[in-house]
XYZ file of C-alpha atoms in Angstrom:
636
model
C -25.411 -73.736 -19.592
C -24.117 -70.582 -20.556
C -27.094 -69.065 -18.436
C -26.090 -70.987 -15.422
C -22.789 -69.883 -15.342
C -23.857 -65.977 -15.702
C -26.451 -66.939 -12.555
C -23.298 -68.538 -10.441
C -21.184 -65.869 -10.884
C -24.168 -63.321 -9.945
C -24.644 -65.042 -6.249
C -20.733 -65.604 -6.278
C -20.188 -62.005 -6.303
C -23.439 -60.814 -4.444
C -22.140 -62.858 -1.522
C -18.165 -62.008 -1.456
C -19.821 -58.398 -1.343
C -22.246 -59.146 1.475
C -19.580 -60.771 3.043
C -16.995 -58.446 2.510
C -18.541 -55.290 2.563
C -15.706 -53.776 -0.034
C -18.151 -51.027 -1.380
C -16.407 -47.617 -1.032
C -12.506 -48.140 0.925
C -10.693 -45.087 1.128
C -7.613 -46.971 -0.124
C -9.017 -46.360 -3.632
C -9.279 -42.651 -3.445
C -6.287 -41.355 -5.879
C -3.624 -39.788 -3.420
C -4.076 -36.496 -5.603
C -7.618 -36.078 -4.531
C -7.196 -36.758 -0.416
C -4.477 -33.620 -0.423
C -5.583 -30.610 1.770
C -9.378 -31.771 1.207
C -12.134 -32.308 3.810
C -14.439 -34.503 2.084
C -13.991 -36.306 -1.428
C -17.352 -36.806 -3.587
C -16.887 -40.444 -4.285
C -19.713 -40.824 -6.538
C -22.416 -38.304 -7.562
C -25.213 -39.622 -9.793
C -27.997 -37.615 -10.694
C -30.500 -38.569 -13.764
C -33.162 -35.598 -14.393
C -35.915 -37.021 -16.446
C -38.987 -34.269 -17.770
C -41.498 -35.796 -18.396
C -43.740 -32.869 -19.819
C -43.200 -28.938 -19.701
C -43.776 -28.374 -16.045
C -43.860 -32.175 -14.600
C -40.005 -33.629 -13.861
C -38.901 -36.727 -11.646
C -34.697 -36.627 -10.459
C -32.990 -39.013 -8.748
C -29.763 -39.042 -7.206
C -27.381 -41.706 -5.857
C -24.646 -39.591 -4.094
C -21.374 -41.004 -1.695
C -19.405 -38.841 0.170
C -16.235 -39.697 1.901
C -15.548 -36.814 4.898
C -12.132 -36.846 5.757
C -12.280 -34.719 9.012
C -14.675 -32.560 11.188
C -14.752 -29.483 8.521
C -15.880 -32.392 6.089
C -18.745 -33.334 8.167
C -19.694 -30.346 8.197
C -20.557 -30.190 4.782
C -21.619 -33.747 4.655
C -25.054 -32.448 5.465
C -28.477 -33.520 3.355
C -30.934 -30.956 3.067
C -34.242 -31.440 0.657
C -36.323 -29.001 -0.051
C -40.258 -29.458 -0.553
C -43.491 -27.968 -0.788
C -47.004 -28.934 -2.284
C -44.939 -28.857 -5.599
C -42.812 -31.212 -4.709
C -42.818 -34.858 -2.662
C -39.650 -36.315 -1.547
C -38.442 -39.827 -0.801
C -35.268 -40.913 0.861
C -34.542 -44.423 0.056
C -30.761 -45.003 1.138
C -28.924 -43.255 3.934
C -25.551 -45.464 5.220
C -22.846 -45.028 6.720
C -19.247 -47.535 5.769
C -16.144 -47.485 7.822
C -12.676 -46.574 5.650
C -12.161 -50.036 4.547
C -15.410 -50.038 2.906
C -17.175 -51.996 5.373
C -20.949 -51.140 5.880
C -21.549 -49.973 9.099
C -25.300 -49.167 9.532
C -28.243 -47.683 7.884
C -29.759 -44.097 9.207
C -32.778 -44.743 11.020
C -35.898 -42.659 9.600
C -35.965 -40.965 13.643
C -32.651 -39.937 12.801
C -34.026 -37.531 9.959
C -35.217 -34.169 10.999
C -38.777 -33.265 9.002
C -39.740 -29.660 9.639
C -40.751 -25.979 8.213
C -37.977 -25.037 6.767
C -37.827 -21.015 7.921
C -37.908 -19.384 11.367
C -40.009 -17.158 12.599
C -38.567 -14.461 10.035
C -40.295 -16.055 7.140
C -43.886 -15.711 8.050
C -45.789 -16.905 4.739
C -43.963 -20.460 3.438
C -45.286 -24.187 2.812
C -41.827 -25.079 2.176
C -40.469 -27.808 4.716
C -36.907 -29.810 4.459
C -36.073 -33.143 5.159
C -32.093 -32.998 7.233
C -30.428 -35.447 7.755
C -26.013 -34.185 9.226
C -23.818 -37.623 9.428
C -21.933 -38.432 12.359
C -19.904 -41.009 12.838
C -16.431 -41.095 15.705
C -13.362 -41.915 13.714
C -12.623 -40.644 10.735
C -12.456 -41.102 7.578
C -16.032 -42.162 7.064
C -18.261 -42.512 4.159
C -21.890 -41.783 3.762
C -24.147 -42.863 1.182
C -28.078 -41.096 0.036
C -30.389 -42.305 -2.331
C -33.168 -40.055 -2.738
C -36.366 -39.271 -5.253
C -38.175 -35.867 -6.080
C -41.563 -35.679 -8.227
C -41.808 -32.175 -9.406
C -44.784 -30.087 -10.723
C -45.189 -26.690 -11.755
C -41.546 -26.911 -12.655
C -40.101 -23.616 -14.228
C -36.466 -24.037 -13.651
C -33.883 -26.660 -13.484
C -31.461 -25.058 -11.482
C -27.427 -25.639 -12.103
C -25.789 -29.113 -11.920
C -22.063 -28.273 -10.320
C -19.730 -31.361 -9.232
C -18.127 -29.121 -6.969
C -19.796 -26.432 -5.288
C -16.984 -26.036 -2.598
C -13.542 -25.235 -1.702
C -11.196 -28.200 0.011
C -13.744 -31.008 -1.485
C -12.794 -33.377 -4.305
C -14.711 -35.788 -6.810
C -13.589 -38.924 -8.080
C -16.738 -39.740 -10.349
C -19.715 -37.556 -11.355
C -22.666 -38.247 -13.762
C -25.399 -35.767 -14.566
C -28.190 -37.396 -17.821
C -30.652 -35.205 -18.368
C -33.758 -36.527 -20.500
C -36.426 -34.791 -21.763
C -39.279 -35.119 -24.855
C -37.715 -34.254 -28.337
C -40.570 -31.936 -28.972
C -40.728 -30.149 -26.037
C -37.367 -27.317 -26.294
C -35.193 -26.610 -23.394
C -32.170 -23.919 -23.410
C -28.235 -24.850 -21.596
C -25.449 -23.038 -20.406
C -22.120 -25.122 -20.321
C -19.599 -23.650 -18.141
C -15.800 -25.747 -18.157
C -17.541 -28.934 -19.514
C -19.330 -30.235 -22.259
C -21.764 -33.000 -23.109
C -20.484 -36.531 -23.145
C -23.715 -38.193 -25.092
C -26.237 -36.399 -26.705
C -29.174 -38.599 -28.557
C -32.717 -39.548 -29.173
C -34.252 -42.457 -27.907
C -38.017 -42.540 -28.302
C -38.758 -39.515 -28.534
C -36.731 -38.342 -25.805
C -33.403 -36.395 -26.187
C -30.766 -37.988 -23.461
C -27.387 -35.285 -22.601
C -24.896 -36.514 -20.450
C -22.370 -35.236 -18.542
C -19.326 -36.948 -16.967
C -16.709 -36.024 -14.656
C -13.599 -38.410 -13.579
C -10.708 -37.189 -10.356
C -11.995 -33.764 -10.249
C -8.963 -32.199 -8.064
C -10.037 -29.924 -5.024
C -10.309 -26.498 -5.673
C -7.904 -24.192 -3.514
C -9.710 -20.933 -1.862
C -6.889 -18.454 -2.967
C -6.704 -14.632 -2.011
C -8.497 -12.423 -3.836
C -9.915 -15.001 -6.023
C -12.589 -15.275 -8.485
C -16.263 -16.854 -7.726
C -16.140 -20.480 -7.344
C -18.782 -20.338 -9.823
C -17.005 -19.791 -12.265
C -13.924 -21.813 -11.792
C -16.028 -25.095 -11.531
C -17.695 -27.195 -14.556
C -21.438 -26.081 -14.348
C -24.826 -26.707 -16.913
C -27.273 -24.733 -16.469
C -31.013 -25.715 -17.714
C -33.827 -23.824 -18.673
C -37.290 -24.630 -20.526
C -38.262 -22.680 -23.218
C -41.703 -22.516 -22.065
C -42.806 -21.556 -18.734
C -46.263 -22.373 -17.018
C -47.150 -22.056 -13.506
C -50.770 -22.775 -12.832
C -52.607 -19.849 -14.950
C -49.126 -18.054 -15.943
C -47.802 -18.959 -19.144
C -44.836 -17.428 -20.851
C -41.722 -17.682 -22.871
C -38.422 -18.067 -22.289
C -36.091 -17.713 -24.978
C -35.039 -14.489 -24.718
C -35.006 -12.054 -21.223
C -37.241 -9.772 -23.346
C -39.604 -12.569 -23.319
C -38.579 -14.126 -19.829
C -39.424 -10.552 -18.499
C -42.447 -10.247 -20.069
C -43.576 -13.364 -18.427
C -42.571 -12.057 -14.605
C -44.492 -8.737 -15.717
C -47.681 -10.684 -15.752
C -46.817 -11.555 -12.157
C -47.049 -8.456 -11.439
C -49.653 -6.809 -13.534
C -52.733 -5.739 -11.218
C -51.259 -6.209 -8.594
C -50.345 -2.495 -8.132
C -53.931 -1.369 -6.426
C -53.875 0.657 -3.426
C -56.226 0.655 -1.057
C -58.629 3.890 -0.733
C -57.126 4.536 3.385
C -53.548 4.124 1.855
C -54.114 6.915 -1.376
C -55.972 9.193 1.186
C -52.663 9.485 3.501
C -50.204 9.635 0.589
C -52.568 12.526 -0.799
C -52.107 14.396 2.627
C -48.406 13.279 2.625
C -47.549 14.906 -0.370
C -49.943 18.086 -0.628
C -47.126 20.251 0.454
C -44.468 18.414 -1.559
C -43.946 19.717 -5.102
C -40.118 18.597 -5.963
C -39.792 15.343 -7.475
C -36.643 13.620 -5.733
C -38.446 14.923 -2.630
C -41.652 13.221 -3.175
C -39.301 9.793 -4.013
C -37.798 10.568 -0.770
C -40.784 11.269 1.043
C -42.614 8.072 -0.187
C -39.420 5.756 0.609
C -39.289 7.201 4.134
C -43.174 6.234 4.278
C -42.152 2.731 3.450
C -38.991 1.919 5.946
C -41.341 3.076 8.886
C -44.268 1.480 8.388
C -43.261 -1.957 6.527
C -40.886 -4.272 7.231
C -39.302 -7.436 5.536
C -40.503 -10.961 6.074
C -39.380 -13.666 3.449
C -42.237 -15.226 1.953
C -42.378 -18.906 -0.692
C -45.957 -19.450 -0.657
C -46.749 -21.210 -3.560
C -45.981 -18.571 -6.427
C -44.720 -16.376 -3.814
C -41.224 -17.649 -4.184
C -41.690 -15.115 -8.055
C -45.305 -13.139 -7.451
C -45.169 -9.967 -4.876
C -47.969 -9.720 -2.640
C -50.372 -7.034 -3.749
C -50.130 -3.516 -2.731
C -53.029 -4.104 -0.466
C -51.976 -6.710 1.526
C -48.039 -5.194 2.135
C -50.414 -1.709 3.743
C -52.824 -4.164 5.204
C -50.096 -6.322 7.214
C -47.123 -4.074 7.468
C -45.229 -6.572 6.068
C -43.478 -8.185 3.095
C -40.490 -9.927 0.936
C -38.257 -8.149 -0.974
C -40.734 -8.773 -4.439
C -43.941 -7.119 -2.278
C -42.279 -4.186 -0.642
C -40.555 -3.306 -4.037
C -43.944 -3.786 -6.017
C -45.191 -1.412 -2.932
C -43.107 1.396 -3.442
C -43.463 0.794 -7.005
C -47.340 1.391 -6.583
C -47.086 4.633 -4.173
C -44.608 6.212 -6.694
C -47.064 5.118 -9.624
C -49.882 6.957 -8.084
C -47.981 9.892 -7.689
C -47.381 10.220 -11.501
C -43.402 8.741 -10.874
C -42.303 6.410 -12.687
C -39.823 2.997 -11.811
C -39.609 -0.096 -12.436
C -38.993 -3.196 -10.494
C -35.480 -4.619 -11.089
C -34.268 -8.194 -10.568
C -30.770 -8.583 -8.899
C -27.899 -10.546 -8.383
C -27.338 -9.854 -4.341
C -24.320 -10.586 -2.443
C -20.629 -9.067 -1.880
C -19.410 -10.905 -4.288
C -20.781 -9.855 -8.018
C -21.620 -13.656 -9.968
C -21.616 -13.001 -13.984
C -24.980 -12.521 -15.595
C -25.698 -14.411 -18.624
C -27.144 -11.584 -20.662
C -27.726 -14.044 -23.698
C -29.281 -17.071 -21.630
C -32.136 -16.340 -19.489
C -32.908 -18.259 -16.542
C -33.987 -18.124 -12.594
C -30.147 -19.413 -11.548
C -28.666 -15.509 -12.011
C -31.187 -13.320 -9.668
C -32.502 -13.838 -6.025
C -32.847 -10.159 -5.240
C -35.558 -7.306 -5.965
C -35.035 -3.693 -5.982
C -36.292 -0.913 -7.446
C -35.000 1.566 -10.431
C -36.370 5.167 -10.680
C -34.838 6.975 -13.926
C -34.828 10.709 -13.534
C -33.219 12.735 -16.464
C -29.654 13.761 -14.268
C -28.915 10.555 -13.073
C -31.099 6.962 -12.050
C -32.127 6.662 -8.470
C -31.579 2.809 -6.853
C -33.972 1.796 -3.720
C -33.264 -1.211 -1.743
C -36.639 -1.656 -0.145
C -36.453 -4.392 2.325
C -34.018 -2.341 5.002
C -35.739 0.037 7.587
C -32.167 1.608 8.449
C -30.478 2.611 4.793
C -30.274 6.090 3.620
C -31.687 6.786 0.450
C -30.289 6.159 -2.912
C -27.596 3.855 -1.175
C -27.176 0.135 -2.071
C -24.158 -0.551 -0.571
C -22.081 -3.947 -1.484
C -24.975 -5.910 -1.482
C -26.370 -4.610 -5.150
C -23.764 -2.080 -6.468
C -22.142 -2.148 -10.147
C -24.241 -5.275 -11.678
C -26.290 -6.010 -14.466
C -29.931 -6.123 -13.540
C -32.860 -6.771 -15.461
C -35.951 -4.119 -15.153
C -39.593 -6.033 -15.474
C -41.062 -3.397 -17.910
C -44.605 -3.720 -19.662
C -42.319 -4.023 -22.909
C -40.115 -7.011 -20.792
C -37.238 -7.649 -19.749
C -34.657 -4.823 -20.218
C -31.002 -4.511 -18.988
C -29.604 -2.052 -16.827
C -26.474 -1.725 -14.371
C -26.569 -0.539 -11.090
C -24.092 2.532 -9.488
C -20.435 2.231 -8.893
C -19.361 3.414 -6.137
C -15.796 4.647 -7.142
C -12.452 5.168 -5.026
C -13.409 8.622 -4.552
C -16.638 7.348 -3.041
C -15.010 4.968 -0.765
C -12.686 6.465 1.532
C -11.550 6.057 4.972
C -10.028 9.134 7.059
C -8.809 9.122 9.703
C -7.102 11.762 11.960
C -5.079 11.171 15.230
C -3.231 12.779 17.795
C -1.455 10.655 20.732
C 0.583 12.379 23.789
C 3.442 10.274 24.696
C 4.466 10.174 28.105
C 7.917 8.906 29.406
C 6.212 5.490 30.690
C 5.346 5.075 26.640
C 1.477 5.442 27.742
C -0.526 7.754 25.236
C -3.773 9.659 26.045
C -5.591 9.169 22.559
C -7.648 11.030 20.652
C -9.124 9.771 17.337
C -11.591 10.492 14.439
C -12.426 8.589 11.723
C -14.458 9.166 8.925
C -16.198 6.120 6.578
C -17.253 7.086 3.152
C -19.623 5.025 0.821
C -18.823 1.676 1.038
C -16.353 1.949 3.742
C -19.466 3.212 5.841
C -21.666 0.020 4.686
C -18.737 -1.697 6.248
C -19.423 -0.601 9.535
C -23.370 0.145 8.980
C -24.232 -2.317 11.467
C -22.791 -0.094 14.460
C -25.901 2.155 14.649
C -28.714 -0.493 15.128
C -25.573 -2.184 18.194
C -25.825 -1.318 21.795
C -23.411 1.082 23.707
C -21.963 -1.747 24.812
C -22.202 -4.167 21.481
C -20.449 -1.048 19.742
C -17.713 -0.470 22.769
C -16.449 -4.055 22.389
C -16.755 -3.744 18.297
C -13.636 -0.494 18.771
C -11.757 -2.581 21.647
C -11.747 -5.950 18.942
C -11.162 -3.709 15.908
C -8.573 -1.479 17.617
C -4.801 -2.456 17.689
C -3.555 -0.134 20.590
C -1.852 -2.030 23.106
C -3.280 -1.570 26.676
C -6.398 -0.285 25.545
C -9.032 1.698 27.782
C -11.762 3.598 26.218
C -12.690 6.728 27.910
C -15.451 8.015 25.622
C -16.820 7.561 22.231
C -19.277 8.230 19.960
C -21.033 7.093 16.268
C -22.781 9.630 14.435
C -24.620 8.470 11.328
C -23.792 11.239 8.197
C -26.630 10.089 5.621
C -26.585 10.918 2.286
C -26.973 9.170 -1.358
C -22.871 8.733 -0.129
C -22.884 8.170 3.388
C -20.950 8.486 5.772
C -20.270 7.718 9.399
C -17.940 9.476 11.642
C -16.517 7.997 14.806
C -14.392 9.855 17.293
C -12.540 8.104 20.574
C -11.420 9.196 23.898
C -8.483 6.689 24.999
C -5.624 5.612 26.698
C -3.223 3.255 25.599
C -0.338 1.774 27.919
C 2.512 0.502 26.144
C 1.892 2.596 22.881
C 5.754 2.925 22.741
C 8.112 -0.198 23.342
C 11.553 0.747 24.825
C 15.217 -0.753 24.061
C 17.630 0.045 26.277
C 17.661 4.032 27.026
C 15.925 4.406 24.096
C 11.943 4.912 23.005
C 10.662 3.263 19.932
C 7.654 4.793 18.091
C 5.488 2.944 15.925
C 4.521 5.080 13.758
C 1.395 3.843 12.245
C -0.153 2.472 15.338
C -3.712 2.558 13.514
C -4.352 1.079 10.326
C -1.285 -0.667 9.586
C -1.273 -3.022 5.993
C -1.057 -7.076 6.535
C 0.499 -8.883 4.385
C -1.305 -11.509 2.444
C -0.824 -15.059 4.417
C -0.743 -17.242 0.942
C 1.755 -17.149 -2.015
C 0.289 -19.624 -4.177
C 2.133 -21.494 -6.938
C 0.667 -22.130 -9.503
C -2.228 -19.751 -8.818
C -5.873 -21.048 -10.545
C -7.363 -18.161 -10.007
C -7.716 -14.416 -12.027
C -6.874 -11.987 -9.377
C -10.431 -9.800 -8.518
C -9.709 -6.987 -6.249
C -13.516 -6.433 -5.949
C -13.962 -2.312 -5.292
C -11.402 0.253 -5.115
C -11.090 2.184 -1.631
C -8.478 4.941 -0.455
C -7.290 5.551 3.193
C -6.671 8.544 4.203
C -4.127 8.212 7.755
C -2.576 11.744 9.591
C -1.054 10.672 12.905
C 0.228 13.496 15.043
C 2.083 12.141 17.772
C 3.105 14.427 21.097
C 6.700 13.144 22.973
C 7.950 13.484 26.355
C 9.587 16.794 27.370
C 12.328 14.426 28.401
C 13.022 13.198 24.965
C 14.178 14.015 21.453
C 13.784 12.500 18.350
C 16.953 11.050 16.479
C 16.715 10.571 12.085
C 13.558 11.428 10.291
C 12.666 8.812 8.354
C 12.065 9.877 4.359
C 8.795 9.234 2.963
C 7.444 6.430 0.790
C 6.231 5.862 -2.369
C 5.240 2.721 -4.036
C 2.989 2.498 -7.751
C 1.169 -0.525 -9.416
C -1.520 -1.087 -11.458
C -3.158 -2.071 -8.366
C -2.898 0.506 -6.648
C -0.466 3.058 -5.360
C 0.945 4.330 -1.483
C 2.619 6.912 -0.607
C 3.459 8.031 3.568
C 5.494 11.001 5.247
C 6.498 12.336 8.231
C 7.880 15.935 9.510
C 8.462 17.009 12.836
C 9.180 19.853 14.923
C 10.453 20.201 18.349
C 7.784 18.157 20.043
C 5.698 17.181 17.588
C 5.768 14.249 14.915
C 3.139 14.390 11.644
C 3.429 10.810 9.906
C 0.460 10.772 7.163
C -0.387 8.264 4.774
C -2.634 7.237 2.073
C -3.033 3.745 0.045
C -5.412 3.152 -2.820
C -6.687 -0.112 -3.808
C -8.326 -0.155 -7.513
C -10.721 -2.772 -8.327
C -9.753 -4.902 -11.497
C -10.001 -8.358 -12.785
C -6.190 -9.434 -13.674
C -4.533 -12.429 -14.886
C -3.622 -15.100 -12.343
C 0.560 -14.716 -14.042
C 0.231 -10.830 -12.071
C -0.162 -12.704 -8.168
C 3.803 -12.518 -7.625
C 3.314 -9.116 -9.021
C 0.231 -8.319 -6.308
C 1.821 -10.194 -3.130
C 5.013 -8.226 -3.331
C 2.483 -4.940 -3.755
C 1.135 -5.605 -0.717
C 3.987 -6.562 1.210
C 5.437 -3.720 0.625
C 3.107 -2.027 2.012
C 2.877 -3.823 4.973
C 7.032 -3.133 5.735
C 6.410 0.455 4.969
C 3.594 0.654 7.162
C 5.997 -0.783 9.974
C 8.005 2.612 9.928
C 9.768 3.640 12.986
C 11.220 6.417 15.153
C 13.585 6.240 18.119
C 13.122 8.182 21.082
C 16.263 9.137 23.089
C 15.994 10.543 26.327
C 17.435 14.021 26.530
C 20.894 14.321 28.880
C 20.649 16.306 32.161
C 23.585 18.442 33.395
């Protein structure tokens, strides 16, 4: 009897749901997670079950409500494959915001293809896409996909939130693997709800409930590191014939040195032109210099996942044979030329990106490094060579690998070292102007500016542009009203601190405004501060000002014969620990000087210091808004 009741109630409530449809109505979203968000994770289930060291199956129920266009965006499914790995959609549908079931994706409607362009030559790695879109919003989109994995050697990172302006009202992550088999974790903001052995298998989970959107704040920290995270890593690490440790990054680098043992051969062509290429070369850093030119003109970078390619360069041979290579070959390349000529490096795994992430020195893994470069110690100072870009003078790395932890892949393992900082010092912008006023308030202009270090990697791009590409890049990055470029030119000033020197021919129309009789001059018509847009309370964020930079400014400004100037304004000086300012002006008969300089210092500060940062840089911004009045002269 008892059974026939349970059976009723089944069918009762299988039918009021088919009839209903009341599966996911945005109704139930908490009001506190539909606030400034674009999409709100509605459920997120993913169970990752190993079944032996290098064999894993996942699946993942996932249900995403996108509030608006920028959540649709987002909204996206993307799966990653290759002879490694076979993938299965089972669920893709769509429900209106009452819950209602609208339709199921037909499989036409998902895109199958190679996943890389024409850039990345050597890959067997395709993706399954599948972007909703649906006319009214808010929507809600459900997948239900399977992966079989072999050759598995990482677990990646499970993160409920990997975005700004998106919410999550449940997430579950269980991760089961055999008891005997060891794998290492990294808990970031969370820990495990359920830990236990069932038959031989250990089974962690993780559980999330009304995870609030996270805010993208000014001069913020990495989202990274804000959000709850787990990392996973096995222990042991085999990949057809490689087999390796990883406990430790002595022993994790150990097993990426067999990689790349042997493969270091050159080919009897290649030694004979490096033997002619450096007969007459007997200086040390010039032979580094003369073998790193060799590679940015006859190489170039292709992006290649080919099987074990995605961790194993290509061999020396192959990058002279082709020309070409990833960032792992064309490192190991260099590595090889500088080997034969009795210099010795060492390949260095990196971090890349403007933004630094943290490096777990104490938990290796394949989550913290995506980049290759190449270390040369010398006894003054260590050289750094990013190999994969024809165009950048030597010894530079720019924003893209400076001041990190990186770990060297040394017959002895994996060893630790940091890449250069490029200091304030290093960093500087200078600029020097002089503008002749006439009594319209027109201005013929004449400027030159000077980038330094990472100030030039700013602009680095301007010397592989067109005349005209780098004539509209000064007319959008210019703030001269009126604006007519005469003349210009970019000179590239290489150097293990580059620089990069532009100078401009202009005229400006309407560089002064006018009120009434008299002529107002602006006097930092150039590089004038902004404030910052956002004064967040309560800030969630440390404040990381990510390098420090100085800006050198000297304005020299020419007036009308017909007009004086009246007060001269005092200079400026403002201090914090982020930084200081400090501006002045003197003037003759004809002639104005108004020079300034601001430095920024990099720093990681507590989020309590923002009020203390915003008003910084506002000040700035009002002194940089300094003014002079004209007045025309009287006539008798």
């Amino acid at each position: 009897m008892k059974k026939a009741k349970l059976l009723f109630f089944l069918l009762l409530t299988s039918s009021s749901a088919t009839i209903y449809g009341q599966y996911f109505p945005v109704s139930e979203i908490p009001d506190s997670l539909k606030t400034d968000v674009c999409l709100v994770v509605r459920e997120d289930i993913r169970e990752l079950d190993m079944q032996s060291v290098n064999k894993a199956t996942e699946k993942i129920s996932r249900t995403l409500t996108v509030m608006n266009k920028e959540g649709e965006d987002i909204a996206y499914l993307a799966l990653f494959y290759d002879k490694n790995n076979s993938v299965k959609i089972k669920e893709i549908s769509y429900y209106d915001s009452n819950g209602k079931k609208i339709r199921s994706a037909k499989q036409s409607e998902i895109t199958d293809a190679p996943a890389y362009g024409s850039s990345q030559l050597f890959s067997d790695t395709r993706i399954k896409f599948f972007k909703p879109n649906q006319p009214t919003y808010p929507y809600t989109v459900k997948y239900e996909y399977e992966t079989d994995m072999d050759n598995v050697i990482s677990f990646g990172a499970w993160r409920p939130l990997s975005r700004y302006k998106v919410s999550a009202q449940h997430s579950l992550f269980t991760f089961t693997h055999p008891e005997k088999i060891k794998v290492n974790k990294r808990e970031l903001n969370i820990s495990s709800k359920l830990s236990e052995v069932v038959s031989n298998k250990v089974v962690e989970t993780w559980e999330l409930n009304n995870i609030k959107a996270i805010e993208d704040e000014p001069f913020d920290i990495s989202l990274h590191e804000r959000v709850p995270s787990v990392y996973l890593m096995p222990a042991f690490l085999i990949w057809d014939k490689y087999e390796g440790k990883a406990n430790t990054w002595t022993e994790y680098g150990n097993w990426m040195y067999s990689l790349y043992k042997g493969r270091d051969v050159l080919s009897d062509s290649d030694m004979v032109k490096i033997t002619n290429l450096l007969q007459p070369v007997t200086d040390t850093l010039e032979k580094i210099k003369t073998l790193y030119k060799y590679l940015q003109n006859n190489t170039r970078y292709v992006n290649i996942t080919l099987g074990i390619g995605g961790y194993q360069p290509f061999e020396a041979k192959t990058v002279y044979e082709t020309g070409y290579g990833d960032c792992k070959a064309l490192t190991n390349y260099l590595y090889s030329l500088l080997e034969f000529a009795g210099i010795n490096s060492y390949p260095a795994l990196v971090s890349s990106g403007r933004y630094r992430e943290r490096i777990f020195t104490d938990f290796p893994n394949f989550q913290q490094f995506d980049h290759v470069i190449l270390c040369i110690p010398q006894k003054s100072d260590t050289i750094w060579l990013e190999c994969t870009d024809q165009k950048i003078p030597f010894g530079f790395l720019g924003d893209f690998t400076d001041d990190r932890d990186v770990l060297l892949i040394t017959d002895k393992g994996g060893k630790f070292a940091h890449t250069r900082k490029y200091k304030a010092n290093d960093n500087i912008r200078s600029c020097r102007s002089e503008f002749n006023i006439d009594s319209t308030g027109s201005a013929i202009c004449s400027i030159k500016t000077i980038y330094h270090g990472l100030q030039y990697d700013n602009i680095s791009d301007l010397f592989n542009s067109t005349f005209d590409e780098q004539k509209k890049w000064l007319y959008s990055n210019s703030s001269l009203p009126s604006l007519q470029i005469k003349d210009f030119s970019i000179s590239d000033l290489r150097g293990i601190i580059p620089a990069a020197r532009i100078t401009e021919s202009e005229i400006s129309k309407n560089f002064c405004s006018f009120s009434g009789n008299y002529m107002v001059l602006s006097l930092n018509k150039l590089n004038a501060q902004k404030a910052i847009q956002k004064m967040i309370k309560p800030r969630g964020s440390d404040i990381l000002i990510n390098r420090s930079s100085i800006d050198y400014d000297t304005l020299v400004y020419l007036i009308p014969r017909n007009y004086r100037y009246e007060d001269v304004p005092s200079g400026i000086s403002i201090n914090s620990k982020f930084g200081s300012y400090a501006s002045s002006v003197t003037a003759s008969d004809k002639k104005i000087v108004y020079v300034r300089k601001f430095t920024l210092l990099e720093g990681r500060y507590k989020a309590d210091l923002y009020k203390e940062l915003y008003d910084f840089i506002l000040s700035i911004s009002k002194a940089d808004n300094l003014k002079m009045i004209l007045s025309k002269k009287l006539t008798n």
